[in-house]
Amino acid sequence: MILDLDIGNTLSKWRLKEVESSEIRSRGAVWTREEWRPGADIPDLDVVEAVRISSVARREVLEETVALLRRCVPRVYVARSTRQALGVTNGYDQPWQLGVDRWLGALAGYQLAGGCCAVDCGSAITVDFVLPGGSHVGGYIVPGLRLMKESLKLGTRNVAIDPEGEADTLLTPGRSTVDAVNHGIYMAATSAVQRIYSEVCDQYGVALPLLLTGGDARVVSRGMPAAHVVWPDMVYGGLEICFPLTRAERAGRMSGAPSAPQAPALEKVRAGLAFTSLL
């Protein structure tokens, strides 16, 4: 088995993958912790022959995790942000400072769709752009839904937006404090992503496929007018193409990858941007 780990600031997500068939056998998540120990909420390491890790947690958390895994697993691969990889050139002046989850998302998005806009809706919402030809031009970081709630200090942090709810209801004024907070942060998040996407497409003269991932991707997706796809395993896709271990991965196939979305016409993007600029 292959164990893929996506260690975030809040949650550490994992999945187990068959080496021969490249099928996903199980998946789960645990709270990111200082000391990462085997238990009922993580897979049995006895069946694991290789681990691939993406981590944006504190250095001590990653070091503890790697030390544990290297005592139990023959091969451990840790992804790093680099100046260039797989046809993509990192747009940061200091490439190693780009969060590795963002880097892996950009690599996976480019593998899937060529140029792309990769949006990760986690504790923070990150938006990264890769132009056709592989130039990563940088990105944006805005507070995620949870962080926006916490910043208001109104006791609503544990009241989540229903990902199955109708987006139209979130566009109406809230008739309670909880609704007002949820509707407000929803409008802030979706409006920010849409405006960022439109501005950058206009600036570079290209409409890019839009890809969403992260724990709140389904929620944000419901309020996005631009054509897009939700790809829960986008960071894992980056691990697969950086460290291909199965026959399917070596052939360039990423597990669970959607079909690339059709990008809107640039004229339509610009028309929408021009309209919002008047507001």
Coordinates of C-alpha atoms in Angstrom, one line a residue, residues 72-237:
C72 CA 8.0 1.6 10.2
V73 CA 8.0 2.2 6.4
P74 CA 10.8 1.5 3.8
R75 CA 10.3 4.6 1.7
V76 CA 9.2 8.1 2.8
Y77 CA 9.0 10.9 0.2
V78 CA 8.5 14.5 1.4
A79 CA 7.4 17.1 -1.2
R80 CA 9.1 20.5 -1.3
S81 CA 8.4 23.7 -3.3
T82 CA 11.1 24.1 -5.9
R83 CA 12.0 26.7 -8.6
Q84 CA 10.8 24.4 -11.4
A85 CA 9.1 21.0 -11.7
L86 CA 7.2 19.1 -14.4
G87 CA 7.1 22.0 -16.8
V88 CA 6.0 24.6 -14.2
T89 CA 8.2 27.5 -13.2
N90 CA 7.5 28.8 -9.6
G91 CA 6.5 32.5 -9.6
Y92 CA 7.8 33.2 -6.1
D93 CA 11.0 35.2 -5.8
Q94 CA 12.0 32.7 -3.1
P95 CA 10.3 29.5 -4.4
W96 CA 10.8 27.5 -1.2
Q97 CA 8.5 30.0 0.6
L98 CA 5.5 28.9 -1.5
G99 CA 3.3 26.6 0.5
V100 CA 3.9 23.1 -0.8
D101 CA 0.2 22.3 -0.9
R102 CA -0.2 25.3 -3.3
W103 CA 2.8 24.1 -5.3
L104 CA 1.4 20.6 -5.6
G105 CA -2.0 22.0 -6.6
A106 CA -0.4 24.1 -9.3
L107 CA 1.5 21.1 -10.6
A108 CA -1.6 18.9 -10.6
G109 CA -3.7 21.6 -12.2
Y110 CA -1.2 22.1 -15.0
Q111 CA -1.0 18.3 -15.6
L112 CA -4.8 18.2 -15.9
A113 CA -5.6 21.3 -17.8
G114 CA -2.5 23.1 -18.9
G115 CA -2.9 26.7 -17.6
C116 CA -5.2 26.9 -14.7
C117 CA -6.5 28.7 -11.6
A118 CA -6.1 26.5 -8.6
V119 CA -8.2 27.5 -5.5
D120 CA -7.7 25.7 -2.2
C121 CA -10.5 26.4 0.3
G122 CA -9.1 25.5 3.6
S123 CA -8.3 27.4 6.8
A124 CA -7.2 30.1 4.4
I125 CA -8.4 30.4 0.8
T126 CA -5.4 30.4 -1.6
V127 CA -5.7 31.2 -5.3
D128 CA -2.8 30.4 -7.7
F129 CA -2.4 30.9 -11.4
V130 CA -0.4 28.9 -13.9
L131 CA -0.4 30.3 -17.4
P132 CA -0.4 28.1 -20.6
G133 CA 3.3 27.2 -21.0
G134 CA 3.8 26.6 -17.3
S135 CA 4.5 30.0 -15.8
H136 CA 3.2 30.2 -12.2
V137 CA 2.6 33.9 -11.8
G138 CA 2.0 33.8 -8.0
G139 CA -1.3 34.0 -6.1
Y140 CA -3.4 35.3 -3.3
I141 CA -4.2 34.3 0.2
V142 CA -7.4 35.4 2.0
P143 CA -9.0 34.2 5.2
G144 CA -11.0 31.0 4.9
L145 CA -14.6 30.6 6.1
R146 CA -13.5 29.4 9.6
L147 CA -11.0 32.1 10.1
M148 CA -13.5 34.8 9.1
K149 CA -16.0 33.4 11.6
E150 CA -13.4 33.4 14.4
S151 CA -12.4 36.9 13.7
L152 CA -15.9 38.1 14.4
K153 CA -15.9 36.6 17.9
L154 CA -19.7 36.1 17.9
G155 CA -19.8 32.5 19.0
T156 CA -20.8 31.2 15.6
R157 CA -17.5 29.4 14.7
N158 CA -19.1 25.9 15.2
V159 CA -22.2 26.6 13.1
A160 CA -21.2 25.6 9.6
I161 CA -22.7 26.5 6.3
D162 CA -24.6 23.6 4.8
P163 CA -22.7 22.4 1.7
E164 CA -25.9 20.9 0.3
G165 CA -28.0 24.1 0.8
E166 CA -29.1 26.3 -2.0
A167 CA -26.6 29.1 -2.8
D168 CA -29.4 31.6 -3.4
T169 CA -30.5 31.4 0.2
L170 CA -27.0 32.6 1.3
L171 CA -27.3 35.7 -0.9
T172 CA -30.3 37.0 1.1
P173 CA -29.9 39.1 4.3
G174 CA -29.5 36.9 7.4
R175 CA -32.4 37.1 9.9
S176 CA -30.4 35.9 12.8
T177 CA -26.8 36.6 13.9
V178 CA -25.7 33.1 12.8
D179 CA -27.3 33.6 9.4
A180 CA -25.9 37.1 9.0
V181 CA -22.4 35.8 9.7
N182 CA -22.7 32.8 7.4
H183 CA -24.2 34.8 4.6
G184 CA -21.6 37.5 5.0
I185 CA -18.6 35.3 5.0
Y186 CA -20.0 33.3 2.1
M187 CA -20.4 36.4 0.0
A188 CA -17.0 37.6 1.0
A189 CA -15.3 34.3 0.1
T190 CA -17.0 33.7 -3.2
S191 CA -16.8 37.3 -4.3
A192 CA -13.1 37.5 -3.6
V193 CA -12.3 34.3 -5.6
Q194 CA -14.5 35.5 -8.5
R195 CA -12.9 38.9 -8.5
I196 CA -9.4 37.6 -8.3
Y197 CA -10.0 35.1 -11.1
S198 CA -11.5 37.8 -13.3
E199 CA -8.8 40.4 -12.6
V200 CA -5.9 38.0 -13.3
C201 CA -7.4 36.5 -16.5
D202 CA -8.0 40.1 -17.7
Q203 CA -4.4 41.1 -16.8
Y204 CA -2.8 38.2 -18.7
G205 CA -5.3 38.0 -21.5
V206 CA -6.3 34.4 -21.0
A207 CA -9.3 32.7 -19.5
L208 CA -8.1 29.7 -17.4
P209 CA -9.8 26.5 -16.2
L210 CA -10.9 27.0 -12.6
L211 CA -10.2 24.1 -10.1
L212 CA -11.4 24.0 -6.5
T213 CA -10.1 21.8 -3.7
G214 CA -10.0 21.8 0.1
G215 CA -12.4 21.2 2.9
D216 CA -14.8 24.1 2.0
A217 CA -14.5 23.6 -1.7
R218 CA -18.1 22.3 -2.1
V219 CA -19.5 25.3 -0.1
V220 CA -17.6 27.9 -2.1
S221 CA -18.4 26.0 -5.4
R222 CA -22.1 26.7 -5.0
G223 CA -21.6 30.4 -5.3
M224 CA -19.1 30.5 -8.1
P225 CA -20.6 31.7 -11.4
A226 CA -17.6 30.8 -13.5
A227 CA -17.4 27.2 -14.9
H228 CA -15.3 25.1 -12.6
V229 CA -14.7 21.7 -11.1
V230 CA -14.2 20.5 -7.5
W231 CA -11.2 18.2 -7.2
P232 CA -10.9 16.9 -3.6
D233 CA -7.6 15.1 -4.3
M234 CA -5.8 17.8 -6.1
V235 CA -2.9 17.9 -3.6
Y236 CA -2.7 14.1 -3.7
G237 CA -2.6 14.4 -7.5

